[in-house]
CSV table of C-alpha atoms and ligand atoms in Angstrom, one decimal:
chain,number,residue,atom,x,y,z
Y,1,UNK,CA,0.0,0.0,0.0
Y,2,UNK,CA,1.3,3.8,-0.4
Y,3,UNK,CA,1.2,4.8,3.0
Y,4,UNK,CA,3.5,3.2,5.7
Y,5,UNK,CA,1.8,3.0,9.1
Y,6,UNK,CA,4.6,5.7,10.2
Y,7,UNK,CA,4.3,8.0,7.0
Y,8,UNK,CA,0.3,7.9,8.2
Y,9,UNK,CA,1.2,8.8,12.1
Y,10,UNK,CA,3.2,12.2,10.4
Y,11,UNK,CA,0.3,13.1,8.6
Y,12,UNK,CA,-3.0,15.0,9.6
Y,13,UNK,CA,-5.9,13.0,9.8
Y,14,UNK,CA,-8.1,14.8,6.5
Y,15,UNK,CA,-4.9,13.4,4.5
Y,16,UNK,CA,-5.2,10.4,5.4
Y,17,UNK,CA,-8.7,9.9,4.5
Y,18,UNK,CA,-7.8,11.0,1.1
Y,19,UNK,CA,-4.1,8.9,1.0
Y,20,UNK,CA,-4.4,6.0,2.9
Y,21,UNK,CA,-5.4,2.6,0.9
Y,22,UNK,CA,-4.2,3.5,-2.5
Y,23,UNK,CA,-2.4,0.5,-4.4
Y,24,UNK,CA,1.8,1.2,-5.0
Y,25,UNK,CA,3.4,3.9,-6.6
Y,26,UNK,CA,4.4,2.8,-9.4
Y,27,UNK,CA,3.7,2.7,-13.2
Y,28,UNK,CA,0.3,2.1,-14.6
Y,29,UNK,CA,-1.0,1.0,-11.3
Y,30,UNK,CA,-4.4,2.4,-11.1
Y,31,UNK,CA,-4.8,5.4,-8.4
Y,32,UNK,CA,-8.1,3.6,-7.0
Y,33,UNK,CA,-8.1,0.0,-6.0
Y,34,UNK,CA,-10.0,-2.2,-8.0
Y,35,UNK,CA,-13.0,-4.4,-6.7
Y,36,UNK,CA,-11.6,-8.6,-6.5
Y,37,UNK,CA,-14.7,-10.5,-6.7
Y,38,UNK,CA,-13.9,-13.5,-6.6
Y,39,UNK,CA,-15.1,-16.1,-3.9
Y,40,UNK,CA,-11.5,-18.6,-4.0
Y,41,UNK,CA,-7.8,-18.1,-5.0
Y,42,UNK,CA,-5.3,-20.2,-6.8
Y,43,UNK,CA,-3.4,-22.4,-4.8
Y,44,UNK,CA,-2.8,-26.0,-3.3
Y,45,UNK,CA,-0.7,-27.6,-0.3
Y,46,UNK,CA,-1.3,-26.6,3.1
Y,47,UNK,CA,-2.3,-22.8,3.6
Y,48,UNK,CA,0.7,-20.9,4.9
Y,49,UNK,CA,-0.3,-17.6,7.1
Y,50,UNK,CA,-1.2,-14.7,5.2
Y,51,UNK,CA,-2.6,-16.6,2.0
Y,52,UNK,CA,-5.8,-15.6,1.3
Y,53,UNK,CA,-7.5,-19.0,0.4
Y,54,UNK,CA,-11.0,-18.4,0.4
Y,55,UNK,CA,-13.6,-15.6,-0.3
Y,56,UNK,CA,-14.7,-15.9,3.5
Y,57,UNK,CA,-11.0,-15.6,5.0
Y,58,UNK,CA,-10.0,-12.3,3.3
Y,59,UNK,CA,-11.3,-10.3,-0.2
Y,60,UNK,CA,-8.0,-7.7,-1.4
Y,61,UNK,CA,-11.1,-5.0,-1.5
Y,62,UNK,CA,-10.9,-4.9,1.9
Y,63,UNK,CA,-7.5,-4.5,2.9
Y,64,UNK,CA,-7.4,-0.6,1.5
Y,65,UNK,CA,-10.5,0.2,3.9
Y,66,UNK,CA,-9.0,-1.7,6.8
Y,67,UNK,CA,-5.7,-0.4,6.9
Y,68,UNK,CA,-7.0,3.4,6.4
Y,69,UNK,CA,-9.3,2.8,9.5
Y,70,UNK,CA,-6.2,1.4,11.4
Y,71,UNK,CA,-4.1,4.2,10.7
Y,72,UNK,CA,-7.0,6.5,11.0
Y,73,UNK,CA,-7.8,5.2,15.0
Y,74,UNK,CA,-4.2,5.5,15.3
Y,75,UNK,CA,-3.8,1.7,15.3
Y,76,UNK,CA,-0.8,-0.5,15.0
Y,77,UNK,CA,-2.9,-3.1,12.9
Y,78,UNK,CA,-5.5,-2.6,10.2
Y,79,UNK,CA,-9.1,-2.9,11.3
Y,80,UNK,CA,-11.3,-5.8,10.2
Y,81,UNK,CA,-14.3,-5.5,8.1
Y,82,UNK,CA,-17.6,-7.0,8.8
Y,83,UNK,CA,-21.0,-7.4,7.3
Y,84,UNK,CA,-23.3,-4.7,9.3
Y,85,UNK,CA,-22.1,-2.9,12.7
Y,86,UNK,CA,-24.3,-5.5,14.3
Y,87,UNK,CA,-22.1,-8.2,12.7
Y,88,UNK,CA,-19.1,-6.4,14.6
Y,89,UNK,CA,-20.7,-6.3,17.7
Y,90,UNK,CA,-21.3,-9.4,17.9
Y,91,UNK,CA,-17.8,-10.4,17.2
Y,92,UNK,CA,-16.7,-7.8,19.8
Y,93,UNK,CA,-19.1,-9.9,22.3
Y,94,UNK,CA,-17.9,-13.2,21.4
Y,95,UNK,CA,-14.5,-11.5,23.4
Y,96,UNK,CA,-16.6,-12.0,26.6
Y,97,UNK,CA,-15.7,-15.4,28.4
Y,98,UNK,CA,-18.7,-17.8,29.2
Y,99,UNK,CA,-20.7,-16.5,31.8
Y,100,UNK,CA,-18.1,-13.1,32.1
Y,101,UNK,CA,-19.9,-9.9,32.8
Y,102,UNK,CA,-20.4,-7.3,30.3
Y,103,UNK,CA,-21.0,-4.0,32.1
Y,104,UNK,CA,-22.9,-1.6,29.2
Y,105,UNK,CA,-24.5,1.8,29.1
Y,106,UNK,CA,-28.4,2.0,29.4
Y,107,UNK,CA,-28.8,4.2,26.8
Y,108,UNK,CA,-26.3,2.2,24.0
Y,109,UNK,CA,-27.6,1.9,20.3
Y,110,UNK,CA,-30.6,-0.2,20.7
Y,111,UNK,CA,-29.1,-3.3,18.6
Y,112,UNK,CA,-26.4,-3.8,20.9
Y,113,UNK,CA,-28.1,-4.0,23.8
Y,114,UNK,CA,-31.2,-6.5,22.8
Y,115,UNK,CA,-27.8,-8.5,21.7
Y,116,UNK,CA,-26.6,-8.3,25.0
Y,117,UNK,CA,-29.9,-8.8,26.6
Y,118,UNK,CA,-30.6,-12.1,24.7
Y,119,UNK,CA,-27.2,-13.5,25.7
Y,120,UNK,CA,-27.8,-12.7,29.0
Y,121,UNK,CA,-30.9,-14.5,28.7
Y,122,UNK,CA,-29.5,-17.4,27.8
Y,123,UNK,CA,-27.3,-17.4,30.4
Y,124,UNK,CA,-24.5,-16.9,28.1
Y,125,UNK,CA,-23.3,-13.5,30.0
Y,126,UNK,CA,-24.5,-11.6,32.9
Y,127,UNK,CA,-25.4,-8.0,31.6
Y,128,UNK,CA,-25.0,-4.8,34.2
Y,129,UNK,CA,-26.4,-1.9,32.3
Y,130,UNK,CA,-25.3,1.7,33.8
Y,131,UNK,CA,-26.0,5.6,33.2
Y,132,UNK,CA,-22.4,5.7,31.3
Y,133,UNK,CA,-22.3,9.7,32.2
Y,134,UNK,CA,-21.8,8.7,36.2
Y,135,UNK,CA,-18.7,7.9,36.5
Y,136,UNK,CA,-18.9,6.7,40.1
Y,137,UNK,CA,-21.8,4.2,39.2
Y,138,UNK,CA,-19.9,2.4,36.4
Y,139,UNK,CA,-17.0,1.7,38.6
Y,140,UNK,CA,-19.7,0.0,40.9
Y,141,UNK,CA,-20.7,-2.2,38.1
Y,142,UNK,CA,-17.4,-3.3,37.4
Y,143,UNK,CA,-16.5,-4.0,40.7
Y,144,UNK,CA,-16.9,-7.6,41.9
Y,145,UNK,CA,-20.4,-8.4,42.6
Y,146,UNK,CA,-23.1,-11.3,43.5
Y,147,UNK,CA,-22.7,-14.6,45.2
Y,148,UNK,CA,-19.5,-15.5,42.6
Y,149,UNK,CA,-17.9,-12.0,43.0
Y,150,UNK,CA,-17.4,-11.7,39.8
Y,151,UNK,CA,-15.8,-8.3,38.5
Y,152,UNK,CA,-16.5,-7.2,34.8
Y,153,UNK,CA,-15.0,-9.3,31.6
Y,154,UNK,CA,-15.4,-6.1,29.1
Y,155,UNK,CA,-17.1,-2.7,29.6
Y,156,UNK,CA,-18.7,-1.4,26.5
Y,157,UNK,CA,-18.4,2.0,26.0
Y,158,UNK,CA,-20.7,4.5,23.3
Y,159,UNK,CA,-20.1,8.0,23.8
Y,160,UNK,CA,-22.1,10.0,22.7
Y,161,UNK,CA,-24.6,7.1,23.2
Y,162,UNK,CA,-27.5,6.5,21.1
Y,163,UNK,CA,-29.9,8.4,21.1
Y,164,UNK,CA,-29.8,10.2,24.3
Y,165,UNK,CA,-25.9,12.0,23.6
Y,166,UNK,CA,-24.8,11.1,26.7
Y,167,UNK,CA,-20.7,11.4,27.4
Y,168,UNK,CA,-18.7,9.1,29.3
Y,169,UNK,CA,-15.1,9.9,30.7
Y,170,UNK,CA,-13.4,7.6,28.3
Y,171,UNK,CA,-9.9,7.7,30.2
Y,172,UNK,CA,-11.6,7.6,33.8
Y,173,UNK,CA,-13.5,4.7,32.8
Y,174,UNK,CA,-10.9,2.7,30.4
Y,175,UNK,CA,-8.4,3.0,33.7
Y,176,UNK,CA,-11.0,1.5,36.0
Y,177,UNK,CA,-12.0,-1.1,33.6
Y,178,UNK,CA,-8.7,-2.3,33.3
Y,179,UNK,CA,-8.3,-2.3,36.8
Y,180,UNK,CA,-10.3,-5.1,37.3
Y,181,UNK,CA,-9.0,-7.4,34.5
Y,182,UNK,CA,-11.8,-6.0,31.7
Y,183,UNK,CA,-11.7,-5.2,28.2
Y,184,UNK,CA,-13.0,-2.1,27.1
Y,185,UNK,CA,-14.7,-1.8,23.6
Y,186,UNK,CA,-15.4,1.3,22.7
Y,187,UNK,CA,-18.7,2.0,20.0
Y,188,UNK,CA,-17.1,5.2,18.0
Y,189,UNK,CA,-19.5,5.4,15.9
Y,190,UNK,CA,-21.3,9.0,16.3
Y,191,UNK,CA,-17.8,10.9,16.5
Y,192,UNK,CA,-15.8,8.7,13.7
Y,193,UNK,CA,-11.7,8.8,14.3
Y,194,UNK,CA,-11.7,12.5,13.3
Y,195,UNK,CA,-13.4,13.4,16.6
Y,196,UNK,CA,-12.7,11.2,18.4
Y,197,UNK,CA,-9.6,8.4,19.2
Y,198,UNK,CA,-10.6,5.8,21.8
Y,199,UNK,CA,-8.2,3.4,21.3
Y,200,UNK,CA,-5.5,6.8,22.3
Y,201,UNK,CA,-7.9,6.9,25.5
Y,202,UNK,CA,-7.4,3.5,26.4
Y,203,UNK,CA,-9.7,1.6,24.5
Y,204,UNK,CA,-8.4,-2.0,23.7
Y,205,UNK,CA,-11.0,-2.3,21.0
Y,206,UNK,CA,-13.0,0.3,18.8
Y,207,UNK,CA,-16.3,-0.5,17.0
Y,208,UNK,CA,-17.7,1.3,14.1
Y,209,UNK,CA,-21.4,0.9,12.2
Y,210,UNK,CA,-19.7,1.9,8.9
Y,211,UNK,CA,-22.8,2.3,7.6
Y,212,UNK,CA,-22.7,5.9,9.1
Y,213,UNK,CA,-20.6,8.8,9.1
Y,214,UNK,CA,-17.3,6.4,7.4
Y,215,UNK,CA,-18.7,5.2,4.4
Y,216,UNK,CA,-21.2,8.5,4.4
Y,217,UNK,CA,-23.7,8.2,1.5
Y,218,UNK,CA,-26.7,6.0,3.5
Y,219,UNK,CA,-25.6,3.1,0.2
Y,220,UNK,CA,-24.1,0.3,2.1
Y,221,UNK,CA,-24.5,-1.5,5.2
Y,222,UNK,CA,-21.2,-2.1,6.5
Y,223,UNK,CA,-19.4,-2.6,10.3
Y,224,UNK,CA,-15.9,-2.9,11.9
Y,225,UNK,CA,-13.4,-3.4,15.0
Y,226,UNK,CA,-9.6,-2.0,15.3
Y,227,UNK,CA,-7.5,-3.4,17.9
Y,228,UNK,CA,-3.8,-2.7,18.2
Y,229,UNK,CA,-3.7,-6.1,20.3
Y,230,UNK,CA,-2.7,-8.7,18.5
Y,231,UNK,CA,-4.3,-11.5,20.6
Y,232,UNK,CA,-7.7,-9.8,20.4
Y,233,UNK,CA,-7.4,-8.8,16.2
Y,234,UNK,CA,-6.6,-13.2,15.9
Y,235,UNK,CA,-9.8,-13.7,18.0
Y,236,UNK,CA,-11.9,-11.3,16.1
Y,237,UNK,CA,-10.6,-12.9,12.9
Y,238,UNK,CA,-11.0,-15.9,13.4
Y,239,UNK,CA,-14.9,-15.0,15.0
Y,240,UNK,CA,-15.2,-13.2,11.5
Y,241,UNK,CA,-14.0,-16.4,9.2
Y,242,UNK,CA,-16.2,-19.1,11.5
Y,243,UNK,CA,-19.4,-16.8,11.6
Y,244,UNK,CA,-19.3,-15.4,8.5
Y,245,UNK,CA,-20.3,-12.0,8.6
Y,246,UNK,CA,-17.9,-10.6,6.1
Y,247,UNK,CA,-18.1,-7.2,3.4
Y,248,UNK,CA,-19.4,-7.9,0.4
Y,249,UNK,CA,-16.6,-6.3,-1.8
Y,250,UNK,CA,-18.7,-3.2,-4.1
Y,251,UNK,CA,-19.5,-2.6,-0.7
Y,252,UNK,CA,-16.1,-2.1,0.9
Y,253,UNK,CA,-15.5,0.1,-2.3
Y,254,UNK,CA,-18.0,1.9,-1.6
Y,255,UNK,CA,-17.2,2.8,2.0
Y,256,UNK,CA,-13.4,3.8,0.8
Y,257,UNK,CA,-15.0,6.1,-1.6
Y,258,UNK,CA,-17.1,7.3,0.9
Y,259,UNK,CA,-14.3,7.8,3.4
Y,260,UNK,CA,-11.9,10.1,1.0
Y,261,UNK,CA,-14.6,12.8,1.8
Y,262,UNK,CA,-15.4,12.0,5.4
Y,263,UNK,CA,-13.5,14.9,6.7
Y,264,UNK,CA,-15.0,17.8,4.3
Y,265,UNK,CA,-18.3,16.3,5.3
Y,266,UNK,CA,-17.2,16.5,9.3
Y,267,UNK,CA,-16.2,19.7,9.2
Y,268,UNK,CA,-19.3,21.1,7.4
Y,269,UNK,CA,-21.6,19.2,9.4
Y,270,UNK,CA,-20.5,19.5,13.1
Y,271,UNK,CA,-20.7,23.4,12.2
Y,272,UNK,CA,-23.8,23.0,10.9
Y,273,UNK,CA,-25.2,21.3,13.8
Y,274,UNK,CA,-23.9,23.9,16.7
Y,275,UNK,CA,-25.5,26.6,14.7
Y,276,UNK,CA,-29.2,24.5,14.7
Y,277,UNK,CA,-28.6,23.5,18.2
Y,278,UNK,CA,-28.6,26.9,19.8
Y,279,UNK,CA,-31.7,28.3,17.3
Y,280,UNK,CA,-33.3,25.3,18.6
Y,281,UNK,CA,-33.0,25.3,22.1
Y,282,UNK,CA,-34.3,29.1,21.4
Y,283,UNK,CA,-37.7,27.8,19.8
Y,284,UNK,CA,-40.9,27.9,22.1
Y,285,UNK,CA,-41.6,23.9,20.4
Y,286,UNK,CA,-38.3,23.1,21.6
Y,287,UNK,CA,-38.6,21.7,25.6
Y,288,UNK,CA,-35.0,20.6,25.6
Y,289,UNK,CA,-31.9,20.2,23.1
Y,290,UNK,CA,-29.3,17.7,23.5
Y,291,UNK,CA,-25.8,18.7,22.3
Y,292,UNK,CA,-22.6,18.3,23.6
Y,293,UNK,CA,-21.2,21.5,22.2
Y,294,UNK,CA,-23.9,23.7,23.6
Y,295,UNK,CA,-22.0,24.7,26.9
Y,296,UNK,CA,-24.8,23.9,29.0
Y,297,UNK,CA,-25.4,20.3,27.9
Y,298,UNK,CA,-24.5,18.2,30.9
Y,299,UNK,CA,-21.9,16.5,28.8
Y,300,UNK,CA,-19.8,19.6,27.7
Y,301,UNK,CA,-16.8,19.8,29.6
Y,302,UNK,CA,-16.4,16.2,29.6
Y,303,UNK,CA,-16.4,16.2,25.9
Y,304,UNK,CA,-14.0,19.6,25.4
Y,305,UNK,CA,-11.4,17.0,27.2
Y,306,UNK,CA,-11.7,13.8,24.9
Y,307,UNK,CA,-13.4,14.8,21.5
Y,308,UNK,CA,-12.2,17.3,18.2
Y,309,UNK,CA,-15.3,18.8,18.7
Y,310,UNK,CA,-19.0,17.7,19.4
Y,311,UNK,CA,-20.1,15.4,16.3
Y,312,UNK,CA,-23.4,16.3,14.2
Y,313,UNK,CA,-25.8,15.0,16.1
Y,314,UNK,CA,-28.9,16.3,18.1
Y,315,UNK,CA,-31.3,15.5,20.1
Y,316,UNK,CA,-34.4,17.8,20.6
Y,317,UNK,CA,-37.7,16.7,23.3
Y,318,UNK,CA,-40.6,18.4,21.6
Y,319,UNK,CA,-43.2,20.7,23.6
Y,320,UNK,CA,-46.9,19.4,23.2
Y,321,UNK,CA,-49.0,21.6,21.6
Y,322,UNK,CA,-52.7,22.8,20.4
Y,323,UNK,CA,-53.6,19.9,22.3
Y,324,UNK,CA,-51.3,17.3,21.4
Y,325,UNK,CA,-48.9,15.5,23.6
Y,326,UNK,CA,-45.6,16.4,22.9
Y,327,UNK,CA,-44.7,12.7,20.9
Y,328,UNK,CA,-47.7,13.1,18.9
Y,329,UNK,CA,-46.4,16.9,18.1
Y,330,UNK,CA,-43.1,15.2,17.6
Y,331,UNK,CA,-44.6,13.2,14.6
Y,332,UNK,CA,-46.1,16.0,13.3
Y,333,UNK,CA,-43.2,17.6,13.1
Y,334,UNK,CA,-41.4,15.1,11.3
Y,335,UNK,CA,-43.9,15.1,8.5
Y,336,UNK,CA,-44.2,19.0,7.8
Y,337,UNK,CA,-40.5,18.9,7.2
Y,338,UNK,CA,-39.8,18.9,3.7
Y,339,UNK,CA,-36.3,19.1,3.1
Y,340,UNK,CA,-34.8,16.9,5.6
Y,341,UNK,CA,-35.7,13.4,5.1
Y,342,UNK,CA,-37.7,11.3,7.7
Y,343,UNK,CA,-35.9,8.3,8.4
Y,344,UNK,CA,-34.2,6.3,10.6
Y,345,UNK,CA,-29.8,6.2,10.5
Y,346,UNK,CA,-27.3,8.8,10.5
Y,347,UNK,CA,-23.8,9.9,9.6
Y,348,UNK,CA,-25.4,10.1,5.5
Y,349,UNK,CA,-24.2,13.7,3.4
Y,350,UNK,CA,-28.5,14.0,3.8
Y,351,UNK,CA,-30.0,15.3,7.0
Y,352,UNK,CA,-32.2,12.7,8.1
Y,353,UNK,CA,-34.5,13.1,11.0
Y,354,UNK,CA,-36.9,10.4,13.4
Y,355,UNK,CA,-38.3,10.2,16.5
Y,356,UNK,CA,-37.1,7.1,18.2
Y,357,UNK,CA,-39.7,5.7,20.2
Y,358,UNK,CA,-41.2,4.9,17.2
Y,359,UNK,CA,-38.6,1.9,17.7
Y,360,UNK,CA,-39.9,-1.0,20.0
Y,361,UNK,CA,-36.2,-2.3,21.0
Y,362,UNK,CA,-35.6,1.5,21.9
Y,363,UNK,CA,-35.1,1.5,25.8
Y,364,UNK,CA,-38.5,2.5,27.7
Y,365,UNK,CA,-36.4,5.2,29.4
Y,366,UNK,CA,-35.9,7.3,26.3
Y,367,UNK,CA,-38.8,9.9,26.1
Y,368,UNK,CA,-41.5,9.2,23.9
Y,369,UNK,CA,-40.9,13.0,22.8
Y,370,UNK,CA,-37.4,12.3,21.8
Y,371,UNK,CA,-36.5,13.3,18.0
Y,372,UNK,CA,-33.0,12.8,16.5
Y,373,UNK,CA,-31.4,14.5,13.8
Y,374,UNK,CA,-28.3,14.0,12.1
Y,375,UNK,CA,-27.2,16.7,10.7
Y,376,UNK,CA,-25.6,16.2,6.9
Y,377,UNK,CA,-24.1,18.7,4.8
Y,378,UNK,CA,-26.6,21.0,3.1
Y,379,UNK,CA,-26.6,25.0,3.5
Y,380,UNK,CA,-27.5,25.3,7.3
Y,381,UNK,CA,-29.8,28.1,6.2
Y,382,UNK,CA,-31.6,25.6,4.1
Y,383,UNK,CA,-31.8,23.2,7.0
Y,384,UNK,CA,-32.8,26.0,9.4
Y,385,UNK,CA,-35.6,27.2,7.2
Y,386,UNK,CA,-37.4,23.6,6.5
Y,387,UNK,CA,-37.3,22.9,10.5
Y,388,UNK,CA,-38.5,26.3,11.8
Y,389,UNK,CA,-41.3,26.2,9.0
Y,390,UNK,CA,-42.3,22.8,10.8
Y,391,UNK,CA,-41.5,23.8,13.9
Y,392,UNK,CA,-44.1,27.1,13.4
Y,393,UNK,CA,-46.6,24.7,12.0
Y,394,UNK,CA,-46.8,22.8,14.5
Y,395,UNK,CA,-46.6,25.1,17.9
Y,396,UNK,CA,-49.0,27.4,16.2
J,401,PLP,C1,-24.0,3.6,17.6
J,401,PLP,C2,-24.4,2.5,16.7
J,401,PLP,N1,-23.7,1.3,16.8
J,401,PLP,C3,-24.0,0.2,16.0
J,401,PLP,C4,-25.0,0.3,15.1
J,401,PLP,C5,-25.3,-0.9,14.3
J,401,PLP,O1,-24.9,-0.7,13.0
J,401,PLP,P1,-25.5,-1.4,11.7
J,401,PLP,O2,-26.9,-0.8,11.5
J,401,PLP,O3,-24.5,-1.0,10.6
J,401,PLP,O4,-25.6,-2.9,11.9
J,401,PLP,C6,-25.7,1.5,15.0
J,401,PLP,C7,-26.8,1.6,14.0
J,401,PLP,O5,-27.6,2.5,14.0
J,401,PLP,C8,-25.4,2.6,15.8
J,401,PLP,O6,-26.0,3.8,15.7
């Protein structure tokens, strides 16, 4: 590839979106690299390490995107692939001995945590969920606990979580995690390696819905893990090649074409969304606005310390109004927009926008008020206009 792992470490992060994962310099290569599809290679005799073998093992499409993720979390190893951010999650679980505890914040990205949930059903884990903004009562939950006094086998970590934005002290956290023998994963999802590095915090393993912000265009369906451990990258591999959750390759393309842009699109739309935020949390429709860079979001100070700024998402609890609850105003509101699109997902160059209860895995404690919006990269004035004519609609 044309950038060594310590050419990438000189260089600023928005090159090496756009430089990382191009084939070799050299004459009549092509400057993009090419989609393999092809489900076998050639060979015979016993498989040596590092031979590719078979379509499920390893795909050349997806080494450009892995190894521009690595470099990108500030990994020493390149970042592995997997069919859907779920798919990666569960690979990331499959880390957790049998019967190990898995401490995990209440408010995670729904899809993790009915995951969780079911294995702990089944007996397979015990799951201690916890409001991942106190500090204090996550270190509780890792401590050791219950008749077997057992301590935590991996803390899961999303900040800021899904939907609610909250922020958790990555560093505080990692340290007290470790403390106690745990791995911490951390879901980087909503802040992407631009904003935010949590394997620099302490994070031993970093998860990503590709599908989002990296890949950027709301065209693929994609997830993946980096590690800089080699122990843990072999286990995740080797989760990846028995379960068989892997990339489809026009898909991996498509999230390395979708990366070269990701931080243009960043930039545009985290300033986008601190200008919204503050006209909405001016708006009489508006009871509340959640948004770490608005200085008096509870999670402001915390995030200054850890993130490159405050990612491009918000959350907004809407007023009711001419005699409709304030979910039922929510709704409304979502269908007298006309620019931003109602639907569920984020991280796309499109603002989308949903209220989440709508969701029946969505935990009971999210307000049934509760609309998201993920801010993409359109003229903000264009954004503001489309929400405060819907916002006016609706309040009357
Ligand atoms: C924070 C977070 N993690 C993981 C996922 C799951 O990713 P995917 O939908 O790609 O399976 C999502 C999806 O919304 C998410 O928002």
């Amino acid at each position: 590839m044309s950038l060594s792992e310590q050419h990438a470490a000189s260089l600023a992060a928005e090159t090496v979106v756009v430089a990382a994962g191009r084939p070799p310099r050299e004459r009549d290569q092509p400057v993009n690299p090419p989609i393999v599809l092809s489900s076998t290679y050639f060979g015979s005799g016993p498989l040596a390490d590092g031979d590719r073998g078979y379509g499920r093992y390893s795909n050349p499409t997806w080494d450009p995107f892995e190894e521009a993720l690595g470099q990108l979390e500030g990994a020493d190893l390149p970042g592995l692939l997997y069919a859907s951010g779920l798919a990666a999650v569960s690979s990331a679980l499959s880390l957790i001995p049998a019967g190990g505890v898995l401490v995990m914040p209440t408010h995670s990205y729904s899809g993790s945590l009915v995951m969780a949930a079911e294995l702990a059903q089944k007996g397979f884990l015990e799951l201690r969920t916890v409001d991942i903004a106190d500090t204090d009562a996550v270190k509780d939950a890792l401590s050791p606990r219950g008749p077997a006094a057992r301590a935590a086998a991996m803390l899961w970590l999303e900040s800021p979580t899904n939907p609610m934005l909250g922020i958790a002290d990555v560093r505080a956290l990692t340290e007290a995690a470790h403390a106690v023998g745990a791995i911490v994963v951390t879901d980087n999802t909503f802040s992407t390696p631009l904003v935010q590095q949590p394997l620099l915090l302490g994070s031993d393993v970093v998860l990503h819905s590709v599908t989002k912000y990296l890949s950027g265009h709301s065209d693929v369906v994609l997830g993946a893990l980096v590690t800089s451990n080699p122990d843990i990258r072999s286990a995740l591999l080797h989760h990846r090649i028995i379960h068989g959750a892997i990339a489809g390759p026009f898909e991996a393309w498509l999230a390395l074409r979708g990366l070269r842009t990701l931080a243009l699109r960043i930039e545009r739309s985290q300033a986008s969304a601190l200008v919204l935020a503050e006209r909405l949390a001016a708006h009489p429709l508006v009871e509340s606005v959640r948004f770490p860079g608005l200085p008096a979001d509870p999670g402001h100070e915390r995030a200054k310390t850890q993130m490159k700024g405050f990612g491009s998402i918000i959350c907004i609890q809407v007023a009711p109004a001419g005699g409709l609850t304030g979910a039922d105003a929510a709704d409304q509101l979502v269908r007298a927009l006309q620019l931003w699109l109602p639907a569920t997902s984020l991280g796309g160059v499109e603002s989308l926008i949903e209220r989440r209860r709508r969701h029946t895995a969505e935990p009971a404690s999210v307000p049934e008020n509760l609309v998201r919006l993920s801010v993409g990269i359109e003229n903000v004035e264009d954004l503001w206009a489309d929400l405060k004519q819907a916002l006016d609609a609706v309040g009357g």
